[in-house]
Coordinates of C-alpha atoms and ligand atoms in Angstrom, one line a residue:
X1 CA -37.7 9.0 -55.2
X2 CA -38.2 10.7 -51.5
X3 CA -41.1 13.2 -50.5
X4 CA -40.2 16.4 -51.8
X5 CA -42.7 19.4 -52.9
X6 CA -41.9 18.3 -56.8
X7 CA -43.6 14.6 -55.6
X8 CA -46.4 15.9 -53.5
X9 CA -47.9 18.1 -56.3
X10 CA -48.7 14.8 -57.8
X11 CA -50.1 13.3 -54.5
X12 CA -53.2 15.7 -54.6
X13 CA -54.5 13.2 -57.4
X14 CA -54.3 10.6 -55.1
X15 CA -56.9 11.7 -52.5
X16 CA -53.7 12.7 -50.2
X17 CA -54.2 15.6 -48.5
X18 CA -51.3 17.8 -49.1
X19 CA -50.1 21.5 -48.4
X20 CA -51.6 23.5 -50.5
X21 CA -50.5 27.4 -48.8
X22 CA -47.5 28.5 -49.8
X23 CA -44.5 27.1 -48.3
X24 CA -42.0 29.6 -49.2
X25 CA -44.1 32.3 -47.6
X26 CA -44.2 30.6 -44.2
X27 CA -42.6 31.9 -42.0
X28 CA -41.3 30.2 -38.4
X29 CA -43.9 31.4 -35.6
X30 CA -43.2 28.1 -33.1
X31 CA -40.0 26.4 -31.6
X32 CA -41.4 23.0 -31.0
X33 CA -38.4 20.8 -28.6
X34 CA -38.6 17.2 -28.8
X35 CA -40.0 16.5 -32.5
X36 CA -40.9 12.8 -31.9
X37 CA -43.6 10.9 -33.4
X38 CA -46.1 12.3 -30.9
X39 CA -45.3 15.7 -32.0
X40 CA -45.6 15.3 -36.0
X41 CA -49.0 13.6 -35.8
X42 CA -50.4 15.9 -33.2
X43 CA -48.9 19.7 -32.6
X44 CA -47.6 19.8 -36.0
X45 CA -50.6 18.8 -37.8
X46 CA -52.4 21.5 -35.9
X47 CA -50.2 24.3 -37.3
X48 CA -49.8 22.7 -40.8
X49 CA -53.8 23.5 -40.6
X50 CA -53.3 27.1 -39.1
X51 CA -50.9 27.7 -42.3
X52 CA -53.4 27.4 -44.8
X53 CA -54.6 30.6 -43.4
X54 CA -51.9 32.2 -41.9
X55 CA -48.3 32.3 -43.0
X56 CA -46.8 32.9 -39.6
X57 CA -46.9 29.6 -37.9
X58 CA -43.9 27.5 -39.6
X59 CA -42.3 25.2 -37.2
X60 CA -38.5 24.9 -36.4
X61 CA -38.0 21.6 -34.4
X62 CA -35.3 21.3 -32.0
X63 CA -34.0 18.0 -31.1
X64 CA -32.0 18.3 -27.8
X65 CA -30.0 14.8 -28.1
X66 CA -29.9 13.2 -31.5
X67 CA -29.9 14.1 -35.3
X68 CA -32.1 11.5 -36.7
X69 CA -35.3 13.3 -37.2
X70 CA -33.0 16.5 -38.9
X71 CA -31.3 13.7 -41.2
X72 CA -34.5 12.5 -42.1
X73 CA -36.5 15.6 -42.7
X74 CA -33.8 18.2 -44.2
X75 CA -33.6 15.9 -47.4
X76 CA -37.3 15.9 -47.5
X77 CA -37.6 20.0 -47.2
X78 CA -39.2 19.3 -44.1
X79 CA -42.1 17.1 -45.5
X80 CA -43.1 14.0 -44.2
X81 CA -46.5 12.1 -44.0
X82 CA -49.1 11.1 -41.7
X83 CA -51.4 7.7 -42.0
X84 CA -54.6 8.2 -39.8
X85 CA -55.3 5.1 -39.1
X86 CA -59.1 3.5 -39.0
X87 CA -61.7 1.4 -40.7
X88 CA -60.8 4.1 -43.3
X89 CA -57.7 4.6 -43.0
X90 CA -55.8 7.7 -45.1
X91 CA -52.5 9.6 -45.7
X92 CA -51.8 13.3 -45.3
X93 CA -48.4 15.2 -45.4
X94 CA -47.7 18.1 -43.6
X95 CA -45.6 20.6 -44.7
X96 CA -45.5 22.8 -40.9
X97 CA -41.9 21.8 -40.4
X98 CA -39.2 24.7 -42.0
X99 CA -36.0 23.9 -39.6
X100 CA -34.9 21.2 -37.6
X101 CA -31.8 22.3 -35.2
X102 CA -29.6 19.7 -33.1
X103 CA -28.9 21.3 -30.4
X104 CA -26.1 19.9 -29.3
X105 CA -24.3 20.9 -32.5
X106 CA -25.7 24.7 -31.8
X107 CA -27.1 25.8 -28.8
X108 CA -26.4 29.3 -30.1
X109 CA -28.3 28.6 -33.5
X110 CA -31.1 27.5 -30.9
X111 CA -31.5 30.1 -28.9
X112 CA -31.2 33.0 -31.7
X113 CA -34.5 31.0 -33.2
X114 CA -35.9 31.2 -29.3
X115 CA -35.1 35.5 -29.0
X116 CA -36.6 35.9 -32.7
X117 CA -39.3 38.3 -32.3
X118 CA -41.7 36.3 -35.0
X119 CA -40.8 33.1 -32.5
X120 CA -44.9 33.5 -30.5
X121 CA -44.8 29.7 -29.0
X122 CA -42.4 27.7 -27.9
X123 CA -43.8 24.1 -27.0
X124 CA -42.6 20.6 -26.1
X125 CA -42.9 16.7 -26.1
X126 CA -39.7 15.7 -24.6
X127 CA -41.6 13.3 -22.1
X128 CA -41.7 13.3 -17.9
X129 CA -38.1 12.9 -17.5
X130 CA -37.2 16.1 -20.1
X131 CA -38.6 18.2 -17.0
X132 CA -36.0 17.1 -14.5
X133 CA -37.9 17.3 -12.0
X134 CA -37.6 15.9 -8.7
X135 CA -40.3 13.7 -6.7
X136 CA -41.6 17.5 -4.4
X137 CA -42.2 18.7 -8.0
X138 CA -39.3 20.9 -8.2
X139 CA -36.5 21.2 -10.4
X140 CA -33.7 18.4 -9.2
X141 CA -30.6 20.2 -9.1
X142 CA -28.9 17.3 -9.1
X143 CA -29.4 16.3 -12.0
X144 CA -26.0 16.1 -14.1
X145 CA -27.4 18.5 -17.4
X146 CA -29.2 20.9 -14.9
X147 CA -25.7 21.5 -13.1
X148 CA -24.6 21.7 -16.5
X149 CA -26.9 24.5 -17.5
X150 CA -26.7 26.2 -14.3
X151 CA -22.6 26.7 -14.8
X152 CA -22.5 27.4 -18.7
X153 CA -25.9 28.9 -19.6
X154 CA -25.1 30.3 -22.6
X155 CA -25.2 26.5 -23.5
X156 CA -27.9 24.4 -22.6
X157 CA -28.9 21.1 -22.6
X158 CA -32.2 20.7 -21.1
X159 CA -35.2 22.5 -22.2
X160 CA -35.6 24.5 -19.1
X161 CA -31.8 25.9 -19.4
X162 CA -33.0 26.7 -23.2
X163 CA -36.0 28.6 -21.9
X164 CA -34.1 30.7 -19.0
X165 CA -32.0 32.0 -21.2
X166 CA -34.0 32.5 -24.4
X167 CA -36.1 34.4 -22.0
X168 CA -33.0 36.7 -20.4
X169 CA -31.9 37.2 -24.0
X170 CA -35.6 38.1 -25.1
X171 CA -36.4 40.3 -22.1
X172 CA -32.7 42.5 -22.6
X173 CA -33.3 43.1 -26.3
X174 CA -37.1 44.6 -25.5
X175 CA -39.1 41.6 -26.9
X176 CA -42.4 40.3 -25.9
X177 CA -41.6 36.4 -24.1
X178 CA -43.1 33.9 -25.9
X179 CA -45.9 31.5 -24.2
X180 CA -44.5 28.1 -23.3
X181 CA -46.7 25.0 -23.8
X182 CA -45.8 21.7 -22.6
X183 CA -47.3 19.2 -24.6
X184 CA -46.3 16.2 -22.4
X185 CA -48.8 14.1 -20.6
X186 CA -47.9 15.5 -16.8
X187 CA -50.6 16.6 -14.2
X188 CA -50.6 20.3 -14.3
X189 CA -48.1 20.0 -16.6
X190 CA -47.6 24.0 -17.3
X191 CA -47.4 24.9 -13.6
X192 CA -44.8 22.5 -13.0
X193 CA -42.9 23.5 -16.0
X194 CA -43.3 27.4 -14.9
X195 CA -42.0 26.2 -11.3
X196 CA -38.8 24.4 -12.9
X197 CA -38.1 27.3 -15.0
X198 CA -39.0 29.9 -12.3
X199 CA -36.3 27.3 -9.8
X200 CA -33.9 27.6 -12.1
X201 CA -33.7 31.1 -12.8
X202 CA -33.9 31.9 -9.3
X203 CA -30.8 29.7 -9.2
X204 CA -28.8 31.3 -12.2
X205 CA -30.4 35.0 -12.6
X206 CA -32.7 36.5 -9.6
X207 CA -33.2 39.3 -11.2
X208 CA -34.8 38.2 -14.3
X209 CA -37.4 36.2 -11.9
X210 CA -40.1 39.3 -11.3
X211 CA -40.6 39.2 -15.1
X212 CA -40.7 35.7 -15.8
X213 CA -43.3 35.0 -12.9
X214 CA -45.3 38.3 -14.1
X215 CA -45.2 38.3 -18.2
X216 CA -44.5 34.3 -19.3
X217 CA -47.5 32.2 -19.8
X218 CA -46.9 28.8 -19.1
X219 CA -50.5 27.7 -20.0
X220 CA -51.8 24.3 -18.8
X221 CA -53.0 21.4 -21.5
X222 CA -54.1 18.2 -22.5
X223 CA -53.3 16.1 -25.3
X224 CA -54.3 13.0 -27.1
X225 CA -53.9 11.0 -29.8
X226 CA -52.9 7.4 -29.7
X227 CA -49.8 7.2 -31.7
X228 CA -47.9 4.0 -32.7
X229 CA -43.8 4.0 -33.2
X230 CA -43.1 4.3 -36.6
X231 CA -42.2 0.7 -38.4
X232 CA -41.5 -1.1 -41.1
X233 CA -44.8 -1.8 -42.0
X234 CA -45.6 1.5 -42.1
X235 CA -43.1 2.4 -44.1
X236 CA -43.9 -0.1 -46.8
X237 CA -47.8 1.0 -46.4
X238 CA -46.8 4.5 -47.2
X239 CA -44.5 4.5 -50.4
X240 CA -47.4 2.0 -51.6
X241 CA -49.6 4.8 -51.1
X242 CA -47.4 8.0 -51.7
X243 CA -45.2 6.2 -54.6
X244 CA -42.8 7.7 -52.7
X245 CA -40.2 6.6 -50.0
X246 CA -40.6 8.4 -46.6
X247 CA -37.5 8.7 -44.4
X248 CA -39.6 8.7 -41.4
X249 CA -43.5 8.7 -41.6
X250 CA -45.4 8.6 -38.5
X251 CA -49.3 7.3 -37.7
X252 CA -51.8 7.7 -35.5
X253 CA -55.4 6.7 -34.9
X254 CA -58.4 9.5 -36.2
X255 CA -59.1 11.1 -32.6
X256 CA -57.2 13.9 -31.9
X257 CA -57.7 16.7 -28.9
X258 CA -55.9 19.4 -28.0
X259 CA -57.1 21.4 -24.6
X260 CA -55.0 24.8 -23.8
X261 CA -55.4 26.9 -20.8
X262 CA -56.9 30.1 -21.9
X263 CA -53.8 32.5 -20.3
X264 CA -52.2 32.9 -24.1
X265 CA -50.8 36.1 -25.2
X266 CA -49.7 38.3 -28.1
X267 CA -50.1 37.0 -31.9
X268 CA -51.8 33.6 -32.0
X269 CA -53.0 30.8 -34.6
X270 CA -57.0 30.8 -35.1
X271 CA -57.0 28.0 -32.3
X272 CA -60.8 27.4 -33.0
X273 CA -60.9 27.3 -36.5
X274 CA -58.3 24.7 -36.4
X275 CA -60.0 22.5 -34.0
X276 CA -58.1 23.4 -30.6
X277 CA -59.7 24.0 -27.6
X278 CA -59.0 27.1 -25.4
X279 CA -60.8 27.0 -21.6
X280 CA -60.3 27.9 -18.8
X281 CA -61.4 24.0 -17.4
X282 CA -58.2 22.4 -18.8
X283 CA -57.5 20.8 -15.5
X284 CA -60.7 18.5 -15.6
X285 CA -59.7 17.3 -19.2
X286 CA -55.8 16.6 -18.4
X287 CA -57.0 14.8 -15.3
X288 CA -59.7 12.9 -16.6
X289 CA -57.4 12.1 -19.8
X290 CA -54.3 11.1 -18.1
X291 CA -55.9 9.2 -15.2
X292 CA -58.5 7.2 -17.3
X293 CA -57.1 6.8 -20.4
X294 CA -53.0 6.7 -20.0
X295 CA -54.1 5.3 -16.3
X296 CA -55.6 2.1 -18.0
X297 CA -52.8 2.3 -21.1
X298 CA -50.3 1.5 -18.4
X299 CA -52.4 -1.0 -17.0
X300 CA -52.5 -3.3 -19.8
X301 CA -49.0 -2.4 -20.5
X302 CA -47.6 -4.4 -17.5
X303 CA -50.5 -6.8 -16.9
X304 CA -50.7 -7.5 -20.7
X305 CA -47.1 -8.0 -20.4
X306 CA -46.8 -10.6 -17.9
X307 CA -49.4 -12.4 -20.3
X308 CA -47.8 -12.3 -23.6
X309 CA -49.8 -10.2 -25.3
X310 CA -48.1 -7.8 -27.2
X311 CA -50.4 -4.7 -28.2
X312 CA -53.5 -2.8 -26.7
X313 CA -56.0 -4.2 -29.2
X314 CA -54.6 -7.5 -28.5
X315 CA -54.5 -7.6 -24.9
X316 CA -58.3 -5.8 -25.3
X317 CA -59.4 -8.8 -27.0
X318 CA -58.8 -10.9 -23.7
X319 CA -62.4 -10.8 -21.8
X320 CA -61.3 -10.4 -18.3
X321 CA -58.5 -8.4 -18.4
X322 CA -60.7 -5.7 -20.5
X323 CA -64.1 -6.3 -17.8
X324 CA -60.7 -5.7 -15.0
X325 CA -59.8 -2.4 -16.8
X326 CA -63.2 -1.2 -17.5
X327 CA -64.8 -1.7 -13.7
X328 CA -61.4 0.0 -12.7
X329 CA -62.1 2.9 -14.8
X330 CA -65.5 3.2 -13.9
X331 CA -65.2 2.3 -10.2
X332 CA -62.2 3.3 -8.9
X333 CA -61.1 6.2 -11.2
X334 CA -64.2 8.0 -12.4
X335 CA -65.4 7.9 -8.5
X336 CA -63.2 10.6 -7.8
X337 CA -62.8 12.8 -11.1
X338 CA -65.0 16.1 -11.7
X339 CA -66.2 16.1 -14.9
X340 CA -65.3 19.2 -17.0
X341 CA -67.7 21.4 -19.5
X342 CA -69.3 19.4 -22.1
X343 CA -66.8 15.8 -21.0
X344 CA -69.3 13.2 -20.3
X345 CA -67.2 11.0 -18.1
X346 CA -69.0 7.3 -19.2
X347 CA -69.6 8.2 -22.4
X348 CA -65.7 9.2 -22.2
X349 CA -64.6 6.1 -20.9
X350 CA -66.5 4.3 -23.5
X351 CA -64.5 5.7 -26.2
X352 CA -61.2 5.6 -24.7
X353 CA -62.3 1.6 -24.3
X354 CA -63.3 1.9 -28.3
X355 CA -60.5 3.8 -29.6
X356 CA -58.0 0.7 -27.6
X357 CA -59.9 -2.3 -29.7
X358 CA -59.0 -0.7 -32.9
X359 CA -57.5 -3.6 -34.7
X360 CA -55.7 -1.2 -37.2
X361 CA -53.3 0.0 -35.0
X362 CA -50.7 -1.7 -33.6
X363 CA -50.1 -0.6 -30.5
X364 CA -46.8 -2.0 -28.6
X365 CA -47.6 -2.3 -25.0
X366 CA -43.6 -2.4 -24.5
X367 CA -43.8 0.8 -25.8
X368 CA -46.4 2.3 -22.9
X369 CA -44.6 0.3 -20.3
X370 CA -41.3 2.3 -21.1
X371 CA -40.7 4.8 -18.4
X372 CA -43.1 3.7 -15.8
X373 CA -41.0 5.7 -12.8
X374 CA -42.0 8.1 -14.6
X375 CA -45.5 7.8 -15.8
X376 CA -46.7 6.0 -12.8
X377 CA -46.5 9.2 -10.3
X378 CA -48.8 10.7 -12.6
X379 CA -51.6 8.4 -14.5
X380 CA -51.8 5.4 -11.1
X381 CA -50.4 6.7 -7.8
X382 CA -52.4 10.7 -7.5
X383 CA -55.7 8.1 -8.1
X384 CA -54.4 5.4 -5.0
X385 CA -53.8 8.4 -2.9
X386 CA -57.1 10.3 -3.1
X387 CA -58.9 7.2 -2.8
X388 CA -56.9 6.0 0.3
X389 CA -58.1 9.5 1.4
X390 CA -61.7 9.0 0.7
X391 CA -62.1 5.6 1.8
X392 CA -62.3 4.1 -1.6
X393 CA -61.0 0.9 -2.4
X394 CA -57.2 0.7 -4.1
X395 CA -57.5 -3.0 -4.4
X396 CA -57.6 -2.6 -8.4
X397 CA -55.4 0.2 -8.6
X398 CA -52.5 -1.6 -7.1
X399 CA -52.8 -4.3 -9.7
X400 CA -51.0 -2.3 -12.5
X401 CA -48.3 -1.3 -9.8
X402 CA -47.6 -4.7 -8.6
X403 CA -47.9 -5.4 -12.0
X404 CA -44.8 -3.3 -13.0
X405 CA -43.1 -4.4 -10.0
X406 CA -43.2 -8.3 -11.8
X407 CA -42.5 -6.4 -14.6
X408 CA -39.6 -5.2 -13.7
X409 CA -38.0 -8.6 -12.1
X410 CA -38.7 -10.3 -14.9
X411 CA -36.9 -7.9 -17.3
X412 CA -33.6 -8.3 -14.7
X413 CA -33.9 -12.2 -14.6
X414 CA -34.2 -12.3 -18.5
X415 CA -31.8 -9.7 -18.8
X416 CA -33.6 -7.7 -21.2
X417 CA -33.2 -4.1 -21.3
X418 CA -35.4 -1.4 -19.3
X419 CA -36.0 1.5 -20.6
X420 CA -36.7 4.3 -17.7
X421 CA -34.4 6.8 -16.4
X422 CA -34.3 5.1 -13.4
X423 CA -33.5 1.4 -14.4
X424 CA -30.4 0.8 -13.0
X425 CA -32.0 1.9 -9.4
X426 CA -35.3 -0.3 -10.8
X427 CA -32.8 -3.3 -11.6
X428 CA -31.0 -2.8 -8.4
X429 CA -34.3 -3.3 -6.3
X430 CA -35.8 -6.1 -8.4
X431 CA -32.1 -7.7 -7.5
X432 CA -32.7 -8.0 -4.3
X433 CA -36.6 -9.1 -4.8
X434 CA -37.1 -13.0 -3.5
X435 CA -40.9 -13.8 -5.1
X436 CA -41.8 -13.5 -1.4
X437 CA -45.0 -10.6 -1.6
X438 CA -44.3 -8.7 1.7
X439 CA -40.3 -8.5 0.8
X440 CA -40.8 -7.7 -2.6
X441 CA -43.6 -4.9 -1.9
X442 CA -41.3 -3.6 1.0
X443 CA -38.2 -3.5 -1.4
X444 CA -39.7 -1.6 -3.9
X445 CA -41.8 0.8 -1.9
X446 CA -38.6 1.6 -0.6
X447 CA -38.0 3.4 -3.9
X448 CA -38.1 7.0 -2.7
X449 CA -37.5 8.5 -6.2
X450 CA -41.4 6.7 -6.7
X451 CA -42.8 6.3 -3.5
X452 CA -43.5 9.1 -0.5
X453 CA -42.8 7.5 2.9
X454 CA -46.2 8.0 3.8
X455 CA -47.7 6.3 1.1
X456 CA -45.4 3.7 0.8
X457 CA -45.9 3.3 5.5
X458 CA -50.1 3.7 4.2
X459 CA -50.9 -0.4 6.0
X460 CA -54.2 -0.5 3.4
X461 CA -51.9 0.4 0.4
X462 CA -49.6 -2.1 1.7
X463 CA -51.8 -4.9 2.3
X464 CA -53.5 -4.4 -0.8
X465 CA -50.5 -4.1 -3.2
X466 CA -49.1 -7.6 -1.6
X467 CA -52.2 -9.2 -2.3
X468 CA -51.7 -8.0 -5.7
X469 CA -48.3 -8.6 -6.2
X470 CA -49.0 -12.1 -4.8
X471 CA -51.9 -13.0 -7.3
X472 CA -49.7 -12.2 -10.2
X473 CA -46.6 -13.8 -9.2
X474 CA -47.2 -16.7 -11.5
X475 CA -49.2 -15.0 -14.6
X476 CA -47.6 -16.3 -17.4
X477 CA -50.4 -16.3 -20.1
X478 CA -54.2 -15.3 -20.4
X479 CA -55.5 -18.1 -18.2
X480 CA -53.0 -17.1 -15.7
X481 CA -53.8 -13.6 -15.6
X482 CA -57.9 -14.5 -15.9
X483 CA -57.5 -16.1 -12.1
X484 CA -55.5 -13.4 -11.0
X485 CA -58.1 -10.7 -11.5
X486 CA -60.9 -12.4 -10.3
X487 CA -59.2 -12.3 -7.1
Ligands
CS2_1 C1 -49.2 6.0 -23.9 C2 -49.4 7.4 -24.4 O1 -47.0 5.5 -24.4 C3 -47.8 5.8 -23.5 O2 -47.5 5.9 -22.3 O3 -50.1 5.8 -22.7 O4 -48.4 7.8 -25.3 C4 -50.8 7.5 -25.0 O5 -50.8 6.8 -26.2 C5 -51.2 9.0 -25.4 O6 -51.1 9.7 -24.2 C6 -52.6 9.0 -26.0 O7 -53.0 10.4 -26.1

């Protein structure tokens, strides 16, 4: 038997927390893009809680490439469950979800749920690279599905063509715009979305700029929750505890924070009572959140990597590498962060250190290192450059970059896949890598789609990434790695 609302009734016995509004009376408030695992244990769980008070904040998910999360949910009226995982760990279902579109198969069907008048929010976690953005920040107009969008608009592909004309269609029919959250772990990420957007319509529609620039918020946030891919283990742990199979549960750990820019409009969910924070201070939580935590996730991704290890908690349990990440936290990333309202930055760091030795989650740290042309810019390099700036030392901070750079080359050599955008530009650079440190460094600082030219010309930077890149050329398990960082 699969989740359905007949089998959760039962559930409630259980100590499963379960939907208990009505689900018929929901109605769709939010289009979510990019329903992933992060989503469903974090936004959606949010409004699943705002529904118990409040009938107007149903979900309809829109997946802008593939139909796996609609095939798994629509057979499962949009249920699926949650397992928080910790020293207790426990299983909720969440019931948020009313529609899951495929794009692809409707862009029309897409955009009429975008112009809806009920439709309040429209967010997304469709990662970095869903942005198309180029390295300045901007919207790359070369990229092939933004040239797409740009010549047949009434048929997107990206999430920014969806939004410029959802917004065209919206403003002509007299209806309030919605307020756009990004949900993805960018710097700034809701300015940079507004700029894309605000690029592209300039491109395709001048005339609708005025109002987007004056009446759409494109609020900044932070998020965090560290969420495992969904596996088979998980799968068997929950119809053990449901009785019930689940066509695609997700997990996560307990912590959970949401931080939104306080520049919302019109009809919204009781943010408070649901345990979201609205402030005006968002930046000093995404930076200190992103740079910290994800900056030290990507870390012991790479460096991990290159010495076996194959999850966070795992790689935690290795005494130098986690004294390496913590005096790198503490010394050459907290030096230069501002600490928001009420955000004790050492007590901060503390946790995120805590919540990365929990043993019950299996953490793949090939999963974090997916991406890293992407991730990098944000979480390692904005960190390297202010402290070059400032006279601080980068000398730890290039380790996860050479790091990924051995990362790389040994993917190529292996011939295992890399998954990043960029990897056939990635593979093409580790090709012509020799295991000589100056040649490799200049090769991949070379990568302009990464790199500025006057970071990658920065002599200090240089020097300090070849001394790095050098130290870890022959890391091939924990001792390995041990020497490398106590250089
Ligand atoms: C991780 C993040 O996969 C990754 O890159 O660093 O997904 C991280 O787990 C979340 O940002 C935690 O909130």
């Amino acid at each position: 038997m699969t989740l359905s609302l007949a089998s959760v009734a039962v559930l409630g016995s259980r100590n499963i927390r379960i939907p208990t509004y009505d689900r018929k009376a929901v109605r769709i408030g939010i289009v979510h893009f990019g329903p992933g695992a992060f989503h469903r244990v974090h936004q959606a769980c949010y409004f699943d809680e705002a529904l118990h008070s409040d009938p107007r904040w149903g979900i309809c998910e829109v997946s802008l490439h593939s139909a796996g999360v609609r095939d798994a949910l629509v057979p499962q009226e949009g249920l699926y469950s949650i397992a928080i995982l910790d020293e207790q760990s426990s299983f909720r279902v969440i019931g948020s979800v009313k529609e899951v579109l495929v794009a692809p198969e409707s862009p029309s069907a897409v955009l009429d749920r975008m112009v809806n008048p009920d439709t309040r929010i429209v967010t997304a976690t469709i990662t970095e690279k869903g942005y198309c953005l180029n390295k300045e920040g901007g919207l790359d107009f070369s990229h092939p599905d933004i040239a797409h969008d740009l010549q047949h608009p009434e048929a997107p592909r990206t999430f920014v063509g969806f939004l410029a004309r959802a917004l065209r269609m919206r403003h002509d029919q007299g209806h309030e715009p919605f307020n756009v959250i990004s949900c993805d772990n960018l710097a700034d990420n809701g300015h940079r979305l507004r700029r894309a957007v605000l690029d592209f319509v300039r491109s395709s529609d001048p005339s609708l700029v005025a109002w987007v620039e004056k009446e759409v918020p494109f609020p900044c946030t932070m998020v965090d929750s560290i969420t495992p891919a969904t596996d088979d283990a998980l799968r068997a742990r929950v119809k053990e505890a449901l009785g019930v199979e689940d066509l695609w549960p997700v997990q996560r750990e307990f912590f959970s924070q949401w931080v939104i820019e306080n520049k919302l409009r019109g009809p919204q969910p009781d943010w408070a009572a649901v345990g979201v924070t609205v402030t005006d201070d968002v930046a000093g939580f995404e930076r200190a959140k992103l740079r910290l935590l994800n900056g030290a996730h990507s870390t012991l991704a790479y460096t991990g990597s290159l010495a076996g290890y194959d999850t966070v908690s795992s790689a935690m349990k290795d005494g130098a590498l986690a004294t390496f990440v913590r005096r790198m936290m503490i010394e050459d990333i907290r030096a230069g962060l501002a600490a928001p309202r009420g955000l004790d930055l050492d007590r901060y760091i503390e946790a995120v250190l805590r919540r990365f030795r929990n043993p019950t989650i299996r953490h793949l740290l090939s999963q974090i290192a997916w991406d890293g042309s992407q991730k990098l810019p944000f979480r390692i390099l904005p960190t390297i450059v202010e402290n070059l700036a400032g006279g601080r030392s980068v000398a730890r901070l290039c380790v996860p970059l050479a790091a990924w750079f051995h990362f790389i080359r040994r993917a190529v050599q292996a011939d295992r896949q890399l998954v990043d955008p960029l990897a056939a530009q990635l593979a093409d650079l580790a090709k012509r890598c020799d295991g000589d440190a100056r040649n490799d460094v200049a090769t991949f600082l070379s990568f302009e789609k990464v790199f500025s030219s006057e970071l990658a010309s920065n002599a200090t930077f240089r020097a300090a990434l070849e001394a790095a890149y050098s130290r870890l050329s022959n890391v091939d398990g924990p001792a390995a790695l041990g020497e490398a960082l106590s250089g």
